Coordinates of C-alpha atoms in Angstrom, one line a residue:
M1 CA -167.3 -142.4 -85.6
K2 CA -168.0 -138.6 -87.1
L3 CA -164.5 -138.8 -88.9
R4 CA -166.0 -141.7 -90.6
N5 CA -169.5 -140.1 -91.2
S6 CA -167.3 -136.9 -92.8
N7 CA -165.5 -139.1 -95.0
L8 CA -168.8 -141.2 -96.4
D9 CA -169.9 -137.8 -97.1
K10 CA -167.3 -136.4 -99.0
L11 CA -167.2 -140.1 -100.6
A12 CA -170.4 -140.0 -102.3
N13 CA -170.4 -136.4 -103.4
D14 CA -167.2 -135.3 -104.5
D15 CA -165.5 -135.9 -107.4
F16 CA -161.6 -137.3 -107.1
D17 CA -158.3 -137.3 -109.1
V18 CA -157.8 -140.8 -107.6
L19 CA -159.5 -143.1 -105.8
I20 CA -157.7 -145.7 -104.5
I21 CA -159.3 -149.9 -103.5
G22 CA -157.0 -151.3 -100.6
G23 CA -156.0 -150.1 -97.5
G24 CA -153.0 -152.3 -96.7
I25 CA -149.4 -151.2 -97.3
N26 CA -149.5 -150.3 -100.3
G27 CA -153.5 -148.3 -100.8
A28 CA -152.6 -146.4 -97.8
S29 CA -149.0 -145.2 -99.0
A30 CA -150.2 -144.4 -102.4
A31 CA -152.5 -142.5 -100.7
A32 CA -150.3 -140.3 -98.5
A33 CA -148.3 -140.0 -101.4
L34 CA -150.9 -138.2 -103.4
A35 CA -152.9 -136.2 -100.5
G36 CA -149.6 -135.0 -100.0
K37 CA -148.2 -133.8 -103.4
G38 CA -151.7 -132.2 -104.2
A39 CA -154.0 -134.8 -105.9
R40 CA -157.9 -135.0 -104.6
V41 CA -157.7 -138.3 -102.9
G42 CA -159.9 -140.7 -102.1
L43 CA -159.6 -144.5 -100.2
I44 CA -162.1 -147.3 -98.8
D45 CA -161.8 -150.3 -98.0
R46 CA -164.2 -153.2 -97.0
G47 CA -162.7 -154.3 -93.8
D48 CA -160.3 -152.1 -91.5
F49 CA -157.3 -150.9 -92.4
A50 CA -154.2 -153.3 -92.8
G51 CA -156.9 -155.6 -92.4
S52 CA -155.1 -159.1 -94.2
T53 CA -151.9 -159.5 -95.2
S54 CA -150.6 -156.1 -93.7
M55 CA -151.3 -157.1 -90.4
H56 CA -149.5 -160.7 -90.8
S57 CA -146.2 -160.1 -91.5
S58 CA -143.2 -160.6 -88.8
N59 CA -142.6 -156.7 -88.2
L60 CA -139.4 -157.1 -89.9
V61 CA -137.9 -154.2 -92.2
W62 CA -135.5 -156.2 -94.3
G63 CA -133.2 -155.7 -97.4
G64 CA -133.9 -159.5 -98.8
I65 CA -131.1 -161.2 -98.0
K66 CA -133.0 -164.6 -99.2
Y67 CA -132.4 -162.8 -102.4
M68 CA -128.7 -163.0 -102.5
E69 CA -128.8 -167.5 -102.8
S70 CA -130.5 -166.5 -106.0
K71 CA -128.5 -163.6 -107.1
D72 CA -130.9 -161.1 -107.6
F73 CA -129.2 -158.1 -106.7
G74 CA -130.6 -155.6 -108.1
L75 CA -133.6 -156.0 -105.5
V76 CA -131.7 -156.4 -102.7
R77 CA -129.9 -153.3 -103.9
K78 CA -133.3 -151.5 -103.8
L79 CA -134.6 -153.4 -100.6
C80 CA -131.8 -152.0 -98.6
K81 CA -131.7 -148.5 -99.3
S82 CA -135.6 -148.6 -98.3
R83 CA -134.7 -150.3 -94.9
N84 CA -132.5 -147.2 -94.8
H85 CA -134.7 -144.7 -96.0
L86 CA -137.4 -145.8 -93.4
I87 CA -135.0 -146.0 -90.5
K88 CA -133.2 -142.3 -91.0
N89 CA -137.3 -140.9 -91.7
Y90 CA -139.4 -142.9 -89.0
P91 CA -136.4 -143.3 -86.0
S92 CA -138.8 -143.4 -83.7
T93 CA -140.8 -146.7 -84.8
V94 CA -138.4 -148.3 -87.0
E95 CA -135.3 -149.7 -85.1
E96 CA -131.9 -151.1 -86.3
I97 CA -131.8 -155.2 -84.7
R98 CA -129.3 -157.6 -85.1
F99 CA -129.8 -160.7 -86.5
L100 CA -127.7 -164.1 -84.9
T101 CA -128.1 -166.9 -87.9
T102 CA -127.0 -170.3 -86.5
I103 CA -125.8 -172.9 -89.4
S104 CA -126.1 -176.4 -88.6
K105 CA -124.4 -179.7 -90.2
G106 CA -125.0 -180.7 -93.7
F107 CA -126.2 -177.3 -94.5
R108 CA -126.1 -176.6 -98.3
H109 CA -123.9 -174.0 -97.7
H110 CA -121.0 -173.4 -94.9
P111 CA -121.2 -170.4 -92.6
S112 CA -118.2 -169.2 -94.1
Y113 CA -119.8 -168.8 -96.9
L114 CA -122.6 -167.3 -95.9
Y115 CA -120.8 -164.8 -93.6
A116 CA -118.8 -163.3 -96.7
G117 CA -122.7 -163.1 -98.1
T118 CA -123.5 -161.2 -95.5
W119 CA -120.0 -158.9 -96.0
L120 CA -121.5 -158.6 -99.8
Y121 CA -125.1 -157.4 -97.8
W122 CA -124.0 -154.6 -95.6
L123 CA -122.0 -153.1 -98.5
M124 CA -124.9 -152.7 -100.8
G125 CA -126.8 -151.2 -98.2
N126 CA -124.1 -148.5 -98.4
A127 CA -122.6 -149.9 -94.7
F128 CA -125.6 -148.1 -92.9
T129 CA -125.8 -150.6 -90.5
K130 CA -123.4 -152.7 -87.7
I131 CA -120.5 -154.9 -89.2
P132 CA -121.6 -158.9 -89.9
K133 CA -119.8 -160.8 -87.6
L134 CA -118.8 -164.3 -86.9
F135 CA -119.8 -167.1 -84.9
T136 CA -118.3 -170.2 -83.2
P137 CA -121.1 -172.5 -81.8
K138 CA -119.4 -171.6 -78.8
G139 CA -119.8 -167.8 -79.2
I140 CA -123.8 -168.5 -80.3
K141 CA -123.9 -170.3 -77.3
N142 CA -122.4 -167.7 -75.3
A143 CA -124.6 -164.7 -76.5
E144 CA -127.7 -166.6 -76.6
P145 CA -127.8 -169.4 -74.0
I146 CA -131.2 -170.5 -75.4
V147 CA -130.2 -171.0 -78.8
N148 CA -129.2 -175.9 -79.1
T149 CA -125.7 -175.4 -80.3
S150 CA -124.7 -179.8 -80.3
D151 CA -125.7 -179.8 -84.3
A152 CA -124.6 -176.4 -85.0
V153 CA -121.1 -175.6 -87.1
G154 CA -121.1 -172.1 -86.9
G155 CA -123.1 -169.4 -87.5
F156 CA -123.1 -165.6 -88.3
E157 CA -124.8 -162.0 -86.9
Y158 CA -125.9 -158.9 -89.2
S159 CA -128.1 -156.0 -89.2
D160 CA -132.1 -154.9 -90.3
A161 CA -134.3 -153.1 -89.0
I162 CA -137.4 -154.1 -87.1
L163 CA -140.6 -152.1 -86.6
H164 CA -140.8 -151.5 -83.2
D165 CA -145.0 -151.8 -82.3
N166 CA -147.3 -153.0 -84.9
D167 CA -147.2 -153.4 -88.1
A168 CA -150.7 -152.9 -89.1
R169 CA -150.7 -149.2 -86.3
F170 CA -147.3 -148.4 -89.3
V171 CA -150.1 -149.1 -92.1
F172 CA -152.8 -146.9 -89.7
N173 CA -150.5 -144.1 -89.8
F174 CA -149.6 -143.4 -93.9
I175 CA -153.9 -143.2 -93.3
R176 CA -154.1 -140.7 -90.7
H177 CA -151.4 -138.7 -92.8
A178 CA -153.3 -139.0 -95.9
I179 CA -156.6 -138.0 -94.1
D180 CA -154.4 -135.1 -92.6
Y181 CA -153.6 -134.2 -96.7
G182 CA -157.3 -134.0 -97.3
A183 CA -157.7 -137.9 -98.6
S184 CA -161.7 -139.0 -98.2
I185 CA -161.4 -142.0 -96.5
A186 CA -163.6 -144.8 -94.4
N187 CA -162.9 -148.2 -94.1
Y188 CA -165.5 -151.1 -93.8
V189 CA -167.0 -149.3 -97.6
E190 CA -166.5 -152.2 -100.6
S191 CA -166.7 -151.6 -104.5
N192 CA -169.2 -154.3 -105.8
G193 CA -167.9 -152.7 -109.5
A194 CA -166.8 -150.1 -111.7
S195 CA -167.6 -148.7 -114.6
Y196 CA -165.2 -146.4 -117.3
E197 CA -167.7 -143.9 -119.3
D198 CA -166.2 -141.0 -120.4
G199 CA -163.1 -140.2 -118.8
R200 CA -164.3 -141.1 -115.5
W201 CA -164.5 -144.2 -113.1
V202 CA -168.2 -144.9 -111.7
V203 CA -167.8 -147.3 -108.4
Q204 CA -170.4 -149.2 -106.7
A205 CA -169.5 -148.5 -103.4
R206 CA -171.2 -150.2 -100.6
N207 CA -171.4 -149.1 -96.7
V208 CA -170.7 -152.3 -94.8
I209 CA -172.3 -151.6 -91.7
D210 CA -175.6 -150.2 -92.7
G211 CA -175.8 -152.1 -96.3
S212 CA -176.7 -148.3 -98.0
T213 CA -175.0 -148.0 -101.6
F214 CA -173.9 -144.7 -103.2
P215 CA -171.6 -144.5 -106.3
I216 CA -167.6 -142.7 -106.3
R217 CA -166.4 -140.8 -109.1
A218 CA -162.6 -140.2 -110.0
K219 CA -160.3 -139.3 -112.7
V220 CA -158.6 -142.9 -112.4
L221 CA -158.9 -145.6 -109.8
V222 CA -156.0 -147.7 -108.4
N223 CA -156.5 -151.4 -107.1
A224 CA -154.7 -151.9 -104.2
A225 CA -156.4 -154.6 -102.7
G226 CA -153.6 -157.1 -101.8
P227 CA -154.6 -160.5 -102.6
W228 CA -157.8 -159.6 -103.9
V229 CA -156.1 -157.5 -106.7
D230 CA -157.2 -160.4 -109.6
H231 CA -160.6 -160.5 -108.0
H232 CA -161.6 -156.7 -108.2
N233 CA -160.1 -156.6 -111.5
K234 CA -162.8 -159.3 -112.7
L235 CA -165.3 -157.2 -111.9
T236 CA -164.6 -153.9 -113.3
G237 CA -163.2 -155.8 -116.6
Q238 CA -159.1 -155.0 -116.1
Q239 CA -156.9 -157.8 -118.3
T240 CA -153.4 -157.3 -117.0
Q241 CA -149.7 -157.8 -117.4
H242 CA -149.7 -159.4 -114.3
Q243 CA -151.7 -161.6 -111.6
H244 CA -150.7 -163.4 -108.0
L245 CA -150.2 -166.6 -106.4
Y246 CA -150.2 -167.4 -102.8
S247 CA -148.4 -168.3 -100.1
K248 CA -149.4 -168.6 -96.5
G249 CA -147.6 -167.7 -93.5
I250 CA -148.0 -167.9 -89.7
H251 CA -146.6 -167.0 -86.8
L252 CA -147.6 -168.0 -83.2
I253 CA -146.9 -165.2 -80.3
V254 CA -145.8 -166.8 -76.8
P255 CA -144.7 -166.1 -73.5
Q256 CA -141.0 -164.4 -74.0
L257 CA -138.2 -166.7 -74.7
T258 CA -134.9 -164.7 -74.6
D259 CA -135.2 -160.7 -72.7
S260 CA -132.1 -159.9 -75.6
K261 CA -133.3 -157.6 -78.4
R262 CA -132.1 -159.3 -81.3
V263 CA -133.9 -161.9 -83.4
L264 CA -132.5 -165.7 -84.1
A265 CA -132.8 -167.1 -87.3
F266 CA -132.3 -170.7 -88.5
F267 CA -133.3 -172.4 -91.7
A268 CA -136.0 -174.7 -90.9
N269 CA -137.5 -177.7 -91.9
D270 CA -138.3 -176.8 -94.9
G271 CA -135.3 -174.8 -96.2
R272 CA -136.6 -171.5 -95.0
L273 CA -135.7 -168.4 -93.2
F274 CA -137.1 -169.0 -89.5
F275 CA -137.4 -166.2 -86.7
V276 CA -137.6 -165.7 -83.1
I277 CA -138.3 -162.5 -83.3
P278 CA -138.9 -160.1 -80.2
M279 CA -142.0 -158.6 -79.6
G280 CA -141.9 -156.7 -75.4
N281 CA -142.4 -158.8 -73.4
R282 CA -143.4 -161.9 -75.8
T283 CA -141.6 -163.5 -78.2
C284 CA -143.0 -164.0 -82.1
I285 CA -142.0 -167.2 -83.7
G286 CA -142.2 -168.5 -87.7
T287 CA -142.9 -168.7 -90.4
T288 CA -144.8 -171.0 -92.6
D289 CA -144.9 -171.3 -96.3
T290 CA -147.5 -173.0 -97.5
H291 CA -148.7 -172.6 -101.8
M292 CA -152.5 -171.8 -101.2
E293 CA -154.7 -171.3 -104.6
Q294 CA -156.9 -168.8 -102.9
P295 CA -156.1 -165.5 -100.1
E296 CA -158.5 -166.6 -97.6
V297 CA -156.5 -168.6 -94.9
D298 CA -156.8 -170.2 -91.7
V299 CA -154.3 -171.5 -89.0
T300 CA -154.4 -175.2 -89.0
Q301 CA -153.3 -177.2 -87.1
E302 CA -150.2 -178.3 -89.1
D303 CA -149.2 -175.3 -89.5
I304 CA -148.8 -175.5 -86.0
D305 CA -147.0 -178.7 -85.3
F306 CA -144.3 -177.4 -87.6
V307 CA -143.5 -174.5 -85.5
L308 CA -143.4 -175.9 -82.2
E309 CA -141.6 -178.7 -84.2
N310 CA -138.4 -176.5 -85.5
I311 CA -138.6 -174.6 -82.3
N312 CA -138.4 -177.0 -80.0
T313 CA -135.6 -178.7 -82.3
R314 CA -133.6 -175.6 -82.0
L315 CA -133.9 -174.1 -78.4
T316 CA -133.2 -175.8 -75.5
L317 CA -135.7 -174.5 -73.3
E318 CA -136.9 -176.0 -69.6
K319 CA -139.4 -177.3 -70.9
P320 CA -141.0 -177.9 -74.8
I321 CA -143.6 -174.8 -75.7
T322 CA -146.8 -176.2 -76.2
T323 CA -150.3 -175.6 -77.5
A324 CA -151.1 -174.3 -74.1
D325 CA -148.4 -171.6 -74.3
I326 CA -149.8 -169.8 -77.8
I327 CA -151.2 -166.5 -76.5
S328 CA -152.8 -165.7 -80.1
T329 CA -151.5 -166.3 -84.2
R330 CA -150.8 -164.3 -87.4
C331 CA -151.8 -166.0 -90.1
G332 CA -152.0 -164.3 -93.8
V333 CA -151.0 -164.9 -97.2
R334 CA -148.1 -163.4 -99.2
P335 CA -149.2 -162.1 -102.4
L336 CA -146.2 -163.0 -105.3
A337 CA -146.5 -160.9 -108.4
I338 CA -145.9 -163.1 -111.7
K339 CA -146.4 -162.5 -115.5
S340 CA -149.5 -163.4 -116.0
S341 CA -148.2 -165.4 -119.6
K342 CA -146.4 -167.6 -117.4
G343 CA -148.7 -169.3 -115.7
K344 CA -149.6 -169.9 -112.1
D345 CA -146.6 -173.5 -112.7
R346 CA -143.6 -171.6 -110.8
D347 CA -141.7 -172.6 -107.7
F348 CA -143.4 -170.1 -105.1
Q349 CA -140.8 -170.2 -102.6
Q350 CA -138.5 -168.7 -105.0
L351 CA -140.9 -166.1 -105.8
S352 CA -139.8 -162.5 -104.5
R353 CA -141.9 -159.9 -102.4
K354 CA -141.6 -157.0 -104.8
H355 CA -144.2 -155.2 -106.3
V356 CA -145.3 -154.2 -109.5
V357 CA -147.1 -151.6 -111.1
D358 CA -149.5 -152.1 -113.6
T359 CA -151.2 -149.6 -115.4
N360 CA -154.2 -149.6 -118.7
A361 CA -153.2 -146.4 -120.0
D362 CA -157.0 -146.3 -122.0
S363 CA -158.9 -147.0 -118.6
A364 CA -156.7 -144.6 -116.7
H365 CA -156.7 -147.8 -114.1
I366 CA -153.5 -148.8 -111.9
S367 CA -152.5 -152.5 -110.2
I368 CA -150.5 -153.0 -107.7
F369 CA -149.0 -156.4 -107.5
G370 CA -147.1 -157.9 -105.1
G371 CA -144.8 -155.5 -102.2
K372 CA -143.9 -155.3 -98.7
L373 CA -143.3 -153.1 -96.1
T374 CA -139.9 -152.1 -96.6
D375 CA -140.5 -151.1 -100.0
C376 CA -143.8 -148.8 -99.0
L377 CA -142.0 -145.4 -99.4
N378 CA -141.5 -146.7 -103.3
V379 CA -144.5 -147.9 -103.8
G380 CA -146.3 -144.3 -102.8
D381 CA -143.7 -141.6 -105.1
E382 CA -144.2 -144.6 -108.8
I383 CA -148.3 -144.5 -107.5
S384 CA -148.3 -140.2 -108.2
D385 CA -145.6 -140.5 -111.2
E386 CA -148.2 -143.1 -112.3
V387 CA -151.0 -141.2 -112.0
S388 CA -149.4 -137.8 -113.4
K389 CA -148.6 -139.4 -116.0
L390 CA -152.5 -140.3 -117.0
G391 CA -153.2 -136.5 -117.2
V392 CA -153.8 -136.0 -113.4
D393 CA -152.5 -132.4 -112.4
I394 CA -149.8 -133.1 -109.1
P395 CA -149.2 -129.4 -107.6
F396 CA -146.5 -130.3 -105.4
P397 CA -144.6 -133.4 -106.7
D398 CA -141.5 -132.7 -105.6
Y399 CA -143.4 -132.9 -101.6
K400 CA -141.8 -135.2 -99.1
W401 CA -145.4 -136.7 -97.8
Y402 CA -143.4 -139.1 -95.1
G403 CA -141.3 -139.7 -92.2
E404 CA -141.8 -138.0 -88.8
P405 CA -142.9 -134.6 -88.0
S406 CA -139.1 -132.4 -87.7
E407 CA -136.9 -132.6 -84.8
D408 CA -137.8 -129.0 -83.5
V409 CA -141.7 -130.6 -83.0
K410 CA -139.7 -133.3 -81.2
R411 CA -138.1 -131.1 -78.9
E412 CA -141.1 -129.2 -77.5
F413 CA -143.0 -132.5 -76.9
M414 CA -139.9 -133.6 -74.9
Q415 CA -139.3 -130.3 -72.9
Q416 CA -143.1 -130.4 -72.5
A417 CA -142.7 -134.1 -71.6
E418 CA -140.3 -133.5 -68.7
R419 CA -141.4 -130.0 -67.4
M420 CA -144.3 -132.0 -66.4
G421 CA -142.9 -134.9 -65.3
L422 CA -144.0 -137.6 -67.3
D423 CA -141.7 -140.0 -67.8
E424 CA -142.3 -140.9 -63.7
M425 CA -146.1 -141.2 -64.1
T426 CA -145.6 -143.8 -66.8
P427 CA -146.8 -147.0 -65.0
E428 CA -144.4 -149.7 -63.8
T429 CA -145.6 -152.5 -65.9
S430 CA -144.6 -150.1 -69.2
S431 CA -141.4 -151.5 -70.8
E432 CA -140.5 -148.2 -71.7
P433 CA -141.2 -144.3 -70.7
L434 CA -144.1 -142.8 -71.7
S435 CA -142.6 -139.8 -73.7
K436 CA -140.9 -142.6 -76.5
R437 CA -143.9 -144.5 -76.8
L438 CA -146.5 -141.6 -77.3
W439 CA -144.2 -139.8 -79.2
R440 CA -143.7 -142.9 -81.6
R441 CA -147.0 -143.6 -81.9
Y442 CA -148.8 -140.5 -82.2
A443 CA -145.6 -137.8 -83.2
A444 CA -146.9 -134.7 -83.2
Q445 CA -150.2 -135.4 -81.9
S446 CA -149.1 -136.2 -79.2
L447 CA -148.7 -131.9 -78.0
D448 CA -152.6 -132.0 -77.3
M449 CA -152.4 -135.7 -75.1
L450 CA -150.1 -133.8 -72.8
E451 CA -152.7 -131.1 -72.4
Q452 CA -154.7 -133.8 -71.4
I453 CA -152.3 -134.9 -68.7
R454 CA -152.0 -131.6 -67.0
Q455 CA -155.7 -131.0 -66.9
D456 CA -155.6 -134.5 -65.4
P457 CA -153.4 -136.2 -64.5
R458 CA -155.9 -139.2 -64.2
E459 CA -155.4 -139.5 -68.0
A460 CA -151.6 -140.8 -68.0
E461 CA -153.0 -144.2 -66.4
L462 CA -153.4 -147.3 -67.7
L463 CA -156.3 -148.8 -68.6
I464 CA -156.3 -152.0 -70.0
E465 CA -155.2 -154.6 -67.2
G466 CA -151.7 -156.1 -69.5
T467 CA -151.6 -153.7 -72.1
E468 CA -149.4 -150.3 -72.4
Y469 CA -152.2 -147.9 -73.3
I470 CA -153.2 -145.3 -71.1
R471 CA -156.8 -142.9 -70.8
C472 CA -155.7 -140.2 -73.2
E473 CA -154.9 -142.9 -75.8
L474 CA -158.3 -144.3 -76.3
R475 CA -159.5 -140.6 -76.4
Q476 CA -157.2 -139.6 -79.3
T477 CA -158.0 -143.1 -80.5
H478 CA -161.6 -142.0 -80.5
R479 CA -161.3 -139.0 -82.2
S480 CA -158.7 -139.3 -85.2
E481 CA -158.3 -143.0 -85.4
M482 CA -161.6 -144.2 -87.4
V483 CA -162.4 -147.6 -85.0
T484 CA -165.4 -148.9 -86.2
K485 CA -165.0 -152.3 -84.5
L486 CA -163.3 -153.6 -81.0
D487 CA -160.9 -155.6 -83.1
D488 CA -159.9 -152.3 -85.5
F489 CA -158.3 -151.4 -82.4
L490 CA -157.5 -154.2 -80.0
R491 CA -155.7 -155.6 -83.2
R492 CA -154.5 -152.6 -85.5
R493 CA -154.6 -149.4 -83.9
A494 CA -152.7 -151.6 -81.4
K495 CA -151.9 -154.8 -80.8
V496 CA -153.6 -155.9 -77.1
S497 CA -155.4 -158.9 -79.0
L498 CA -151.6 -160.1 -79.9
V499 CA -149.6 -159.6 -76.7
V500 CA -152.5 -160.3 -74.1
P501 CA -154.5 -163.9 -73.8
H502 CA -158.0 -164.0 -75.3
D503 CA -159.6 -165.4 -71.8
D504 CA -158.1 -162.1 -69.8
L505 CA -159.6 -159.6 -72.2
R506 CA -163.0 -160.9 -72.0
H507 CA -163.2 -160.4 -68.2
S508 CA -161.0 -157.1 -68.2
E509 CA -162.8 -154.0 -66.2
G510 CA -159.8 -152.3 -68.2
L511 CA -161.4 -153.3 -72.0
K512 CA -164.8 -152.2 -70.9
E513 CA -164.0 -148.8 -70.1
A514 CA -162.1 -148.7 -72.6
C515 CA -165.4 -149.8 -75.1
R516 CA -167.8 -147.3 -73.6
M517 CA -164.9 -144.4 -74.6
L518 CA -164.5 -145.9 -78.2
F519 CA -168.4 -146.7 -79.0
G520 CA -170.0 -144.8 -76.2
D521 CA -174.1 -146.4 -76.5
Q522 CA -172.7 -149.3 -78.8
A523 CA -170.5 -149.9 -76.5
D524 CA -171.9 -153.2 -75.2
E525 CA -172.8 -153.7 -78.8
R526 CA -169.4 -154.0 -80.0
F527 CA -167.8 -156.0 -76.7
N528 CA -170.4 -158.9 -77.4
E529 CA -169.5 -159.2 -80.6
Y530 CA -166.1 -159.5 -80.9
F531 CA -166.2 -161.9 -78.1
D532 CA -169.4 -163.6 -79.9
K533 CA -167.4 -163.7 -82.9
I534 CA -163.9 -165.4 -81.6
P535 CA -164.7 -167.7 -78.8
D536 CA -163.0 -168.8 -76.0
T537 CA -162.3 -172.2 -76.4
A538 CA -160.5 -170.8 -80.2
R539 CA -158.5 -167.9 -78.8
F540 CA -155.6 -168.6 -81.1
T541 CA -157.4 -168.6 -84.2
E542 CA -156.8 -165.3 -84.9
S543 CA -157.2 -164.7 -88.2
D544 CA -160.6 -165.9 -88.3
Q545 CA -161.5 -162.6 -86.6
S546 CA -159.5 -160.6 -89.5
R547 CA -160.2 -162.1 -92.9
V548 CA -161.2 -159.3 -94.5
S549 CA -159.8 -157.5 -97.7
A550 CA -159.7 -154.0 -99.4

């Protein structure tokens, strides 16, 4: 908690160029960009970082192929370029993956027509990925025996990208970079409103953990509260050109259905794309698309039935997937940006996930509407430009604030890892070598972890049964990842609660030891707080535990 307490002091006592409300992907990328370019940045989130929409994604980084049908080619082009940029700058985390799409009889388009569209999609992405491929029903069955091709007329395969580890972890790494650049950031700090006087914002902040209140001062206020942007704008009296509509989407995490490293795509009963996504030794299936009036959402039995019906119809499994197979769920809302003047009477299924930056120059206030993981680097740069236009000095406007460390740093890590035989220490149950995993999760910080393992080889031992986390990772998390509650680690810095059954976690001695490493004297309190909040009988209503916002 030292890092959080230190940042709370800075937030209360320093003056900032920019204060960002919200630590989802929009706020995190904006903080990393601004801090990297030399601005004095503060950021608060009333829950944990990536605690809402940004932790409920499908983990896909895609160029928006669905927008081809609506002929929104400008957006597709922009998203494809963003996807390519992420693959190039985060090669250990954002990886190209193939999508095998099956088309059934009676669908609104023939497979050959859609296949032609994938070539246009490929060209719009600068031919950066592998070329598309056309499949007959027999070819689909040969490639993926579990696909039900009895009603298929064909299909095709194309490429997009996937986050190898976890969406929330990806978001947190922007937070970590912002802190490294000098930003003052704290989770579990809410804004109770703000006023703009004499060219400066004063935000009334409250520490959610102990209830204490304090002001935070900044020249510019950035509202990056995700689905709650409209709510915070009401608190500050902001009139904006845009507002949000909400679409709920859920995914179910089940035991591994296929060991192939591709995404299986179908068109669900409601016409939306429906995915079977690899997640290590698990499979993620979904999603739904339900219009909601408010951003607070839960998984319902109707949601679960929809996903199970679609998956069981489209796959040939030895036995159908049932609720008993569900390990966990993901449930969140997509905040969809619309013009306020057009009202809410819109076909939300036709709305894109594009982001909109809405700036009020008179009050030095910026709101970020919509957005998705794919476009995060653009968000960071756009917010930096907007802040500069509002009169804030950006000392290093061309600084590259994103990406993995240089190849020289990676080479040094890999050479040291090889010399000490790190990969020979990889636990048998792991899906990849330790060197690859540590580099992807911690980059340059993983060099310090090598030294810990040299001094004590037990630091390379698996700590929590059924996971891929070793002891030195927990020590790193304790020091530098601002884990305040157990769910911060289990769900957002890691994906443990997604892939390990809830009952197994409750009885895990390794998790109890992890709690002692993370929370010291508060270990039992944090452990009981987590499991009292999520009873064993509600193991796949994970959204209940994480309904927090910026």
